[in-house]
Amino acid sequence: KAGVTQTPRYLIKTRGQQVTLSCSPISGHRSVSWYQQTPGQGLQFLFEYFSETQRNKGNFPGRFSGRQFSNSRSEMNVSTLELGDSALYLCASSLGSGEDGSPLHFGNGTRLTVT
Amino acid sequence: AQSVTQLGSHVSVSEGALVLLRCNYSSSVPPYLFWYVQYPNQGLQLLLKYTTGATLVKGINGFEAEFKKSETSFHLTKPSAHMSDAAEYFCAVSGAGRRALTFGSGTRLQVQP
């Protein structure tokens, strides 16, 4: 079974631009979560989608948004990029939700650098 | 609210020595607990998870963790470290109405030859 696939692996953007990151979950997984990883803040939860609906959202500004398609693939978008948005963005998929103890399966991430 | 504390941001052991990575959690109800490992330039890989039942959980690559409710701890151990174990390890908690995983700050394990 193929794992979680994130594209692209690396991105360099300029302040003020916007960016879209893509994630394909493991086949059969309907839940997709996004995390931001930085050296200073560690792993922080962005949002979770299940069957095209956002079920949970972390404490990030509205510049960060996401969506999920009917095939469970997900995208996240960051608008008006700031230097502080430079991070590794990790996507994870699971069969269920955190409430039932379903583990997350992570992709290798997209490393975003904002200059 | 749930939280996870990992004691020691860096741990260094010799090859063949015992590995002990500490994790304490706070949760008002029994949680789901996980250990993940992250190798450079990669995502997180699940090592093991605790849901309910046996307090000693065995994971991949020879790692295991013991759930101690009285101490609210879920420490990760491996009897004999291997060079390939060098990575960053994250403890995480979920459950009790909170869908998202809450991660600890991570412990970087260094294995000396």
PDB file of N, CA and C in Angstrom, chain A residues 43-115:
ATOM      1  N   LEU A  43       5.726  20.780  16.713  1.00  0.00           N
ATOM      2  CA  LEU A  43       4.639  20.307  15.856  1.00  0.00           C
ATOM      3  C   LEU A  43       3.329  20.937  16.315  1.00  0.00           C
ATOM      4  N   GLN A  44       2.715  21.681  15.425  1.00  0.00           N
ATOM      5  CA  GLN A  44       1.464  22.338  15.768  1.00  0.00           C
ATOM      6  C   GLN A  44       0.378  21.931  14.787  1.00  0.00           C
ATOM      7  N   PHE A  45      -0.788  21.618  15.321  1.00  0.00           N
ATOM      8  CA  PHE A  45      -1.920  21.167  14.540  1.00  0.00           C
ATOM      9  C   PHE A  45      -2.555  22.326  13.789  1.00  0.00           C
ATOM     10  N   LEU A  46      -2.774  22.100  12.497  1.00  0.00           N
ATOM     11  CA  LEU A  46      -3.420  23.117  11.669  1.00  0.00           C
ATOM     12  C   LEU A  46      -4.916  22.843  11.523  1.00  0.00           C
ATOM     13  N   PHE A  47      -5.238  21.732  10.896  1.00  0.00           N
ATOM     14  CA  PHE A  47      -6.638  21.343  10.744  1.00  0.00           C
ATOM     15  C   PHE A  47      -6.758  19.875  10.338  1.00  0.00           C
ATOM     16  N   GLU A  48      -7.998  19.373  10.468  1.00  0.00           N
ATOM     17  CA  GLU A  48      -8.305  18.003  10.094  1.00  0.00           C
ATOM     18  C   GLU A  48      -9.552  17.994   9.229  1.00  0.00           C
ATOM     19  N   TYR A  49      -9.535  17.165   8.209  1.00  0.00           N
ATOM     20  CA  TYR A  49     -10.687  16.985   7.330  1.00  0.00           C
ATOM     21  C   TYR A  49     -11.108  15.531   7.313  1.00  0.00           C
ATOM     22  N   PHE A  50     -12.405  15.343   7.229  1.00  0.00           N
ATOM     23  CA  PHE A  50     -12.966  14.002   7.118  1.00  0.00           C
ATOM     24  C   PHE A  50     -14.147  14.086   6.183  1.00  0.00           C
ATOM     25  N   SER A  51     -14.126  13.274   5.142  1.00  0.00           N
ATOM     26  CA  SER A  51     -15.210  13.279   4.151  1.00  0.00           C
ATOM     27  C   SER A  51     -15.555  14.695   3.708  1.00  0.00           C
ATOM     28  N   GLU A  52     -14.518  15.424   3.341  1.00  0.00           N
ATOM     29  CA  GLU A  52     -14.624  16.757   2.759  1.00  0.00           C
ATOM     30  C   GLU A  52     -15.062  17.838   3.743  1.00  0.00           C
ATOM     31  N   THR A  53     -15.188  17.509   5.016  1.00  0.00           N
ATOM     32  CA  THR A  53     -15.620  18.477   6.021  1.00  0.00           C
ATOM     33  C   THR A  53     -14.489  18.736   7.008  1.00  0.00           C
ATOM     34  N   GLN A  54     -14.288  19.997   7.333  1.00  0.00           N
ATOM     35  CA  GLN A  54     -13.296  20.324   8.346  1.00  0.00           C
ATOM     36  C   GLN A  54     -13.873  19.986   9.712  1.00  0.00           C
ATOM     37  N   ARG A  55     -13.210  19.101  10.438  1.00  0.00           N
ATOM     38  CA  ARG A  55     -13.745  18.644  11.724  1.00  0.00           C
ATOM     39  C   ARG A  55     -13.076  19.332  12.904  1.00  0.00           C
ATOM     40  N   ASN A  56     -11.877  19.823  12.664  1.00  0.00           N
ATOM     41  CA  ASN A  56     -11.126  20.368  13.779  1.00  0.00           C
ATOM     42  C   ASN A  56     -10.131  21.372  13.224  1.00  0.00           C
ATOM     43  N   LYS A  57      -9.892  22.437  13.974  1.00  0.00           N
ATOM     44  CA  LYS A  57      -8.992  23.475  13.498  1.00  0.00           C
ATOM     45  C   LYS A  57      -8.094  23.916  14.631  1.00  0.00           C
ATOM     46  N   GLY A  58      -6.837  24.120  14.313  1.00  0.00           N
ATOM     47  CA  GLY A  58      -5.893  24.608  15.304  1.00  0.00           C
ATOM     48  C   GLY A  58      -5.919  26.117  15.393  1.00  0.00           C
ATOM     49  N   ASN A  59      -4.987  26.643  16.168  1.00  0.00           N
ATOM     50  CA  ASN A  59      -4.961  28.074  16.431  1.00  0.00           C
ATOM     51  C   ASN A  59      -4.037  28.792  15.450  1.00  0.00           C
ATOM     52  N   PHE A  60      -4.457  28.882  14.236  1.00  0.00           N
ATOM     53  CA  PHE A  60      -3.702  29.566  13.188  1.00  0.00           C
ATOM     54  C   PHE A  60      -4.589  30.632  12.557  1.00  0.00           C
ATOM     55  N   PRO A  61      -3.949  31.686  12.016  1.00  0.00           N
ATOM     56  CA  PRO A  61      -4.756  32.752  11.396  1.00  0.00           C
ATOM     57  C   PRO A  61      -5.478  32.258  10.153  1.00  0.00           C
ATOM     58  N   GLY A  62      -6.443  33.064   9.722  1.00  0.00           N
ATOM     59  CA  GLY A  62      -7.272  32.704   8.582  1.00  0.00           C
ATOM     60  C   GLY A  62      -6.521  32.593   7.268  1.00  0.00           C
ATOM     61  N   ARG A  63      -5.265  33.068   7.256  1.00  0.00           N
ATOM     62  CA  ARG A  63      -4.453  32.924   6.039  1.00  0.00           C
ATOM     63  C   ARG A  63      -4.215  31.451   5.699  1.00  0.00           C
ATOM     64  N   PHE A  64      -4.340  30.623   6.700  1.00  0.00           N
ATOM     65  CA  PHE A  64      -4.152  29.185   6.509  1.00  0.00           C
ATOM     66  C   PHE A  64      -5.517  28.538   6.277  1.00  0.00           C
ATOM     67  N   SER A  65      -5.664  27.878   5.182  1.00  0.00           N
ATOM     68  CA  SER A  65      -6.935  27.236   4.875  1.00  0.00           C
ATOM     69  C   SER A  65      -6.670  25.892   4.208  1.00  0.00           C
ATOM     70  N   GLY A  66      -7.685  25.091   4.154  1.00  0.00           N
ATOM     71  CA  GLY A  66      -7.522  23.786   3.529  1.00  0.00           C
ATOM     72  C   GLY A  66      -8.827  23.315   2.937  1.00  0.00           C
ATOM     73  N   ARG A  67      -8.720  22.203   2.260  1.00  0.00           N
ATOM     74  CA  ARG A  67      -9.925  21.562   1.764  1.00  0.00           C
ATOM     75  C   ARG A  67      -9.618  20.104   1.468  1.00  0.00           C
ATOM     76  N   GLN A  68     -10.682  19.339   1.355  1.00  0.00           N
ATOM     77  CA  GLN A  68     -10.530  17.919   1.025  1.00  0.00           C
ATOM     78  C   GLN A  68     -11.492  17.596  -0.103  1.00  0.00           C
ATOM     79  N   PHE A  69     -11.031  16.791  -1.005  1.00  0.00           N
ATOM     80  CA  PHE A  69     -11.828  16.427  -2.179  1.00  0.00           C
ATOM     81  C   PHE A  69     -12.521  15.090  -1.949  1.00  0.00           C
ATOM     82  N   SER A  70     -13.403  14.762  -2.868  1.00  0.00           N
ATOM     83  CA  SER A  70     -14.198  13.538  -2.706  1.00  0.00           C
ATOM     84  C   SER A  70     -13.332  12.280  -2.716  1.00  0.00           C
ATOM     85  N   ASN A  71     -12.152  12.352  -3.297  1.00  0.00           N
ATOM     86  CA  ASN A  71     -11.257  11.181  -3.298  1.00  0.00           C
ATOM     87  C   ASN A  71     -10.325  11.191  -2.090  1.00  0.00           C
ATOM     88  N   SER A  72     -10.612  12.056  -1.117  1.00  0.00           N
ATOM     89  CA  SER A  72      -9.878  12.206   0.140  1.00  0.00           C
ATOM     90  C   SER A  72      -8.576  12.978   0.007  1.00  0.00           C
ATOM     91  N   ARG A  73      -8.150  13.257  -1.190  1.00  0.00           N
ATOM     92  CA  ARG A  73      -6.959  14.108  -1.347  1.00  0.00           C
ATOM     93  C   ARG A  73      -7.224  15.473  -0.726  1.00  0.00           C
ATOM     94  N   SER A  74      -6.159  16.065  -0.215  1.00  0.00           N
ATOM     95  CA  SER A  74      -6.348  17.343   0.480  1.00  0.00           C
ATOM     96  C   SER A  74      -5.325  18.365   0.007  1.00  0.00           C
ATOM     97  N   GLU A  75      -5.697  19.593   0.105  1.00  0.00           N
ATOM     98  CA  GLU A  75      -4.782  20.699  -0.167  1.00  0.00           C
ATOM     99  C   GLU A  75      -4.853  21.682   0.989  1.00  0.00           C
ATOM    100  N   MET A  76      -3.730  22.338   1.247  1.00  0.00           N
ATOM    101  CA  MET A  76      -3.760  23.452   2.161  1.00  0.00           C
ATOM    102  C   MET A  76      -3.167  24.667   1.454  1.00  0.00           C
ATOM    103  N   ASN A  77      -3.695  25.800   1.785  1.00  0.00           N
ATOM    104  CA  ASN A  77      -3.306  27.044   1.149  1.00  0.00           C
ATOM    105  C   ASN A  77      -2.877  28.047   2.206  1.00  0.00           C
ATOM    106  N   VAL A  78      -1.799  28.733   1.926  1.00  0.00           N
ATOM    107  CA  VAL A  78      -1.374  29.829   2.806  1.00  0.00           C
ATOM    108  C   VAL A  78      -1.297  31.077   1.950  1.00  0.00           C
ATOM    109  N   SER A  79      -2.031  32.082   2.331  1.00  0.00           N
ATOM    110  CA  SER A  79      -2.027  33.328   1.559  1.00  0.00           C
ATOM    111  C   SER A  79      -1.176  34.372   2.265  1.00  0.00           C
ATOM    112  N   THR A  80      -0.792  35.368   1.536  1.00  0.00           N
ATOM    113  CA  THR A  80      -0.003  36.486   2.071  1.00  0.00           C
ATOM    114  C   THR A  80       1.114  35.966   2.973  1.00  0.00           C
ATOM    115  N   LEU A  81       2.003  35.215   2.382  1.00  0.00           N
ATOM    116  CA  LEU A  81       3.055  34.544   3.136  1.00  0.00           C
ATOM    117  C   LEU A  81       3.898  35.515   3.948  1.00  0.00           C
ATOM    118  N   GLU A  82       4.270  35.071   5.149  1.00  0.00           N
ATOM    119  CA  GLU A  82       5.164  35.812   6.032  1.00  0.00           C
ATOM    120  C   GLU A  82       6.417  34.969   6.258  1.00  0.00           C
ATOM    121  N   LEU A  83       7.486  35.644   6.666  1.00  0.00           N
ATOM    122  CA  LEU A  83       8.738  34.923   6.912  1.00  0.00           C
ATOM    123  C   LEU A  83       8.544  33.797   7.926  1.00  0.00           C
ATOM    124  N   GLY A  84       7.690  34.053   8.904  1.00  0.00           N
ATOM    125  CA  GLY A  84       7.446  33.075   9.954  1.00  0.00           C
ATOM    126  C   GLY A  84       6.694  31.839   9.491  1.00  0.00           C
ATOM    127  N   ASP A  85       6.217  31.840   8.264  1.00  0.00           N
ATOM    128  CA  ASP A  85       5.517  30.662   7.735  1.00  0.00           C
ATOM    129  C   ASP A  85       6.498  29.608   7.236  1.00  0.00           C
ATOM    130  N   SER A  86       7.770  29.957   7.202  1.00  0.00           N
ATOM    131  CA  SER A  86       8.785  28.981   6.797  1.00  0.00           C
ATOM    132  C   SER A  86       8.756  27.810   7.769  1.00  0.00           C
ATOM    133  N   ALA A  87       8.542  26.622   7.247  1.00  0.00           N
ATOM    134  CA  ALA A  87       8.356  25.458   8.113  1.00  0.00           C
ATOM    135  C   ALA A  87       8.283  24.205   7.262  1.00  0.00           C
ATOM    136  N   LEU A  88       8.277  23.076   7.959  1.00  0.00           N
ATOM    137  CA  LEU A  88       7.962  21.799   7.325  1.00  0.00           C
ATOM    138  C   LEU A  88       6.473  21.559   7.562  1.00  0.00           C
ATOM    139  N   TYR A  89       5.726  21.388   6.496  1.00  0.00           N
ATOM    140  CA  TYR A  89       4.295  21.141   6.612  1.00  0.00           C
ATOM    141  C   TYR A  89       4.047  19.653   6.384  1.00  0.00           C
ATOM    142  N   LEU A  90       3.482  19.034   7.394  1.00  0.00           N
ATOM    143  CA  LEU A  90       3.269  17.595   7.366  1.00  0.00           C
ATOM    144  C   LEU A  90       1.796  17.269   7.228  1.00  0.00           C
ATOM    145  N   CYS A  91       1.521  16.344   6.350  1.00  0.00           N
ATOM    146  CA  CYS A  91       0.167  15.838   6.181  1.00  0.00           C
ATOM    147  C   CYS A  91       0.129  14.429   6.748  1.00  0.00           C
ATOM    148  N   ALA A  92      -0.982  14.072   7.350  1.00  0.00           N
ATOM    149  CA  ALA A  92      -1.131  12.735   7.906  1.00  0.00           C
ATOM    150  C   ALA A  92      -2.532  12.222   7.627  1.00  0.00           C
ATOM    151  N   SER A  93      -2.651  10.955   7.402  1.00  0.00           N
ATOM    152  CA  SER A  93      -3.973  10.375   7.195  1.00  0.00           C
ATOM    153  C   SER A  93      -4.224   9.282   8.231  1.00  0.00           C
ATOM    154  N   SER A  94      -5.492   9.021   8.473  1.00  0.00           N
ATOM    155  CA  SER A  94      -5.863   7.959   9.405  1.00  0.00           C
ATOM    156  C   SER A  94      -7.217   7.394   9.016  1.00  0.00           C
ATOM    157  N   LEU A  95      -7.470   6.181   9.527  1.00  0.00           N
ATOM    158  CA  LEU A  95      -8.766   5.557   9.248  1.00  0.00           C
ATOM    159  C   LEU A  95      -9.875   6.258  10.017  1.00  0.00           C
ATOM    160  N   GLY A  96      -9.618   6.517  11.297  1.00  0.00           N
ATOM    161  CA  GLY A  96     -10.618   7.138  12.136  1.00  0.00           C
ATOM    162  C   GLY A  96     -10.176   8.496  12.586  1.00  0.00           C
ATOM    163  N   SER A  97     -10.430   8.797  13.852  1.00  0.00           N
ATOM    164  CA  SER A  97     -10.089  10.105  14.389  1.00  0.00           C
ATOM    165  C   SER A  97      -9.286   9.936  15.674  1.00  0.00           C
ATOM    166  N   GLY A  98      -8.771  11.021  16.171  1.00  0.00           N
ATOM    167  CA  GLY A  98      -8.024  10.967  17.418  1.00  0.00           C
ATOM    168  C   GLY A  98      -8.864  10.461  18.569  1.00  0.00           C
ATOM    169  N   GLU A  99     -10.166  10.639  18.472  1.00  0.00           N
ATOM    170  CA  GLU A  99     -11.053  10.211  19.552  1.00  0.00           C
ATOM    171  C   GLU A  99     -11.052   8.701  19.727  1.00  0.00           C
ATOM    172  N   ASP A 100     -10.813   7.960  18.650  1.00  0.00           N
ATOM    173  CA  ASP A 100     -10.860   6.503  18.748  1.00  0.00           C
ATOM    174  C   ASP A 100      -9.466   5.887  18.782  1.00  0.00           C
ATOM    175  N   GLY A 101      -8.456   6.739  18.893  1.00  0.00           N
ATOM    176  CA  GLY A 101      -7.096   6.226  19.002  1.00  0.00           C
ATOM    177  C   GLY A 101      -6.463   5.829  17.694  1.00  0.00           C
ATOM    178  N   SER A 102      -7.072   6.174  16.593  1.00  0.00           N
ATOM    179  CA  SER A 102      -6.474   5.830  15.303  1.00  0.00           C
ATOM    180  C   SER A 102      -5.140   6.550  15.148  1.00  0.00           C
ATOM    181  N   PRO A 103      -4.083   5.828  14.844  1.00  0.00           N
ATOM    182  CA  PRO A 103      -2.793   6.505  14.674  1.00  0.00           C
ATOM    183  C   PRO A 103      -2.749   7.268  13.359  1.00  0.00           C
ATOM    184  N   LEU A 104      -1.925   8.286  13.340  1.00  0.00           N
ATOM    185  CA  LEU A 104      -1.712   9.059  12.128  1.00  0.00           C
ATOM    186  C   LEU A 104      -0.544   8.463  11.349  1.00  0.00           C
ATOM    187  N   HIS A 105      -0.672   8.491  10.036  1.00  0.00           N
ATOM    188  CA  HIS A 105       0.394   8.053   9.147  1.00  0.00           C
ATOM    189  C   HIS A 105       0.829   9.283   8.361  1.00  0.00           C
ATOM    190  N   PHE A 106       2.089   9.651   8.527  1.00  0.00           N
ATOM    191  CA  PHE A 106       2.583  10.916   7.993  1.00  0.00           C
ATOM    192  C   PHE A 106       3.269  10.754   6.646  1.00  0.00           C
ATOM    193  N   GLY A 107       3.159  11.816   5.853  1.00  0.00           N
ATOM    194  CA  GLY A 107       3.971  11.937   4.658  1.00  0.00           C
ATOM    195  C   GLY A 107       5.329  12.518   5.026  1.00  0.00           C
ATOM    196  N   ASN A 108       6.183  12.692   4.008  1.00  0.00           N
ATOM    197  CA  ASN A 108       7.515  13.219   4.265  1.00  0.00           C
ATOM    198  C   ASN A 108       7.558  14.743   4.336  1.00  0.00           C
ATOM    199  N   GLY A 109       6.429  15.372   4.088  1.00  0.00           N
ATOM    200  CA  GLY A 109       6.347  16.806   4.294  1.00  0.00           C
ATOM    201  C   GLY A 109       6.719  17.644   3.093  1.00  0.00           C
ATOM    202  N   THR A 110       6.309  18.885   3.156  1.00  0.00           N
ATOM    203  CA  THR A 110       6.722  19.910   2.201  1.00  0.00           C
ATOM    204  C   THR A 110       7.475  20.971   2.986  1.00  0.00           C
ATOM    205  N   ARG A 111       8.720  21.199   2.591  1.00  0.00           N
ATOM    206  CA  ARG A 111       9.497  22.237   3.275  1.00  0.00           C
ATOM    207  C   ARG A 111       9.315  23.548   2.535  1.00  0.00           C
ATOM    208  N   LEU A 112       8.688  24.481   3.207  1.00  0.00           N
ATOM    209  CA  LEU A 112       8.409  25.798   2.637  1.00  0.00           C
ATOM    210  C   LEU A 112       9.395  26.816   3.200  1.00  0.00           C
ATOM    211  N   THR A 113      10.038  27.523   2.312  1.00  0.00           N
ATOM    212  CA  THR A 113      10.931  28.606   2.705  1.00  0.00           C
ATOM    213  C   THR A 113      10.381  29.896   2.137  1.00  0.00           C
ATOM    214  N   VAL A 114      10.176  30.872   3.018  1.00  0.00           N
ATOM    215  CA  VAL A 114       9.667  32.178   2.593  1.00  0.00           C
ATOM    216  C   VAL A 114      10.794  33.192   2.707  1.00  0.00           C
ATOM    217  N   THR A 115      11.095  33.865   1.619  1.00  0.00           N
ATOM    218  CA  THR A 115      12.210  34.835   1.624  1.00  0.00           C
ATOM    219  C   THR A 115      11.681  36.254   1.466  1.00  0.00           C
TER     220      THR A 115
END
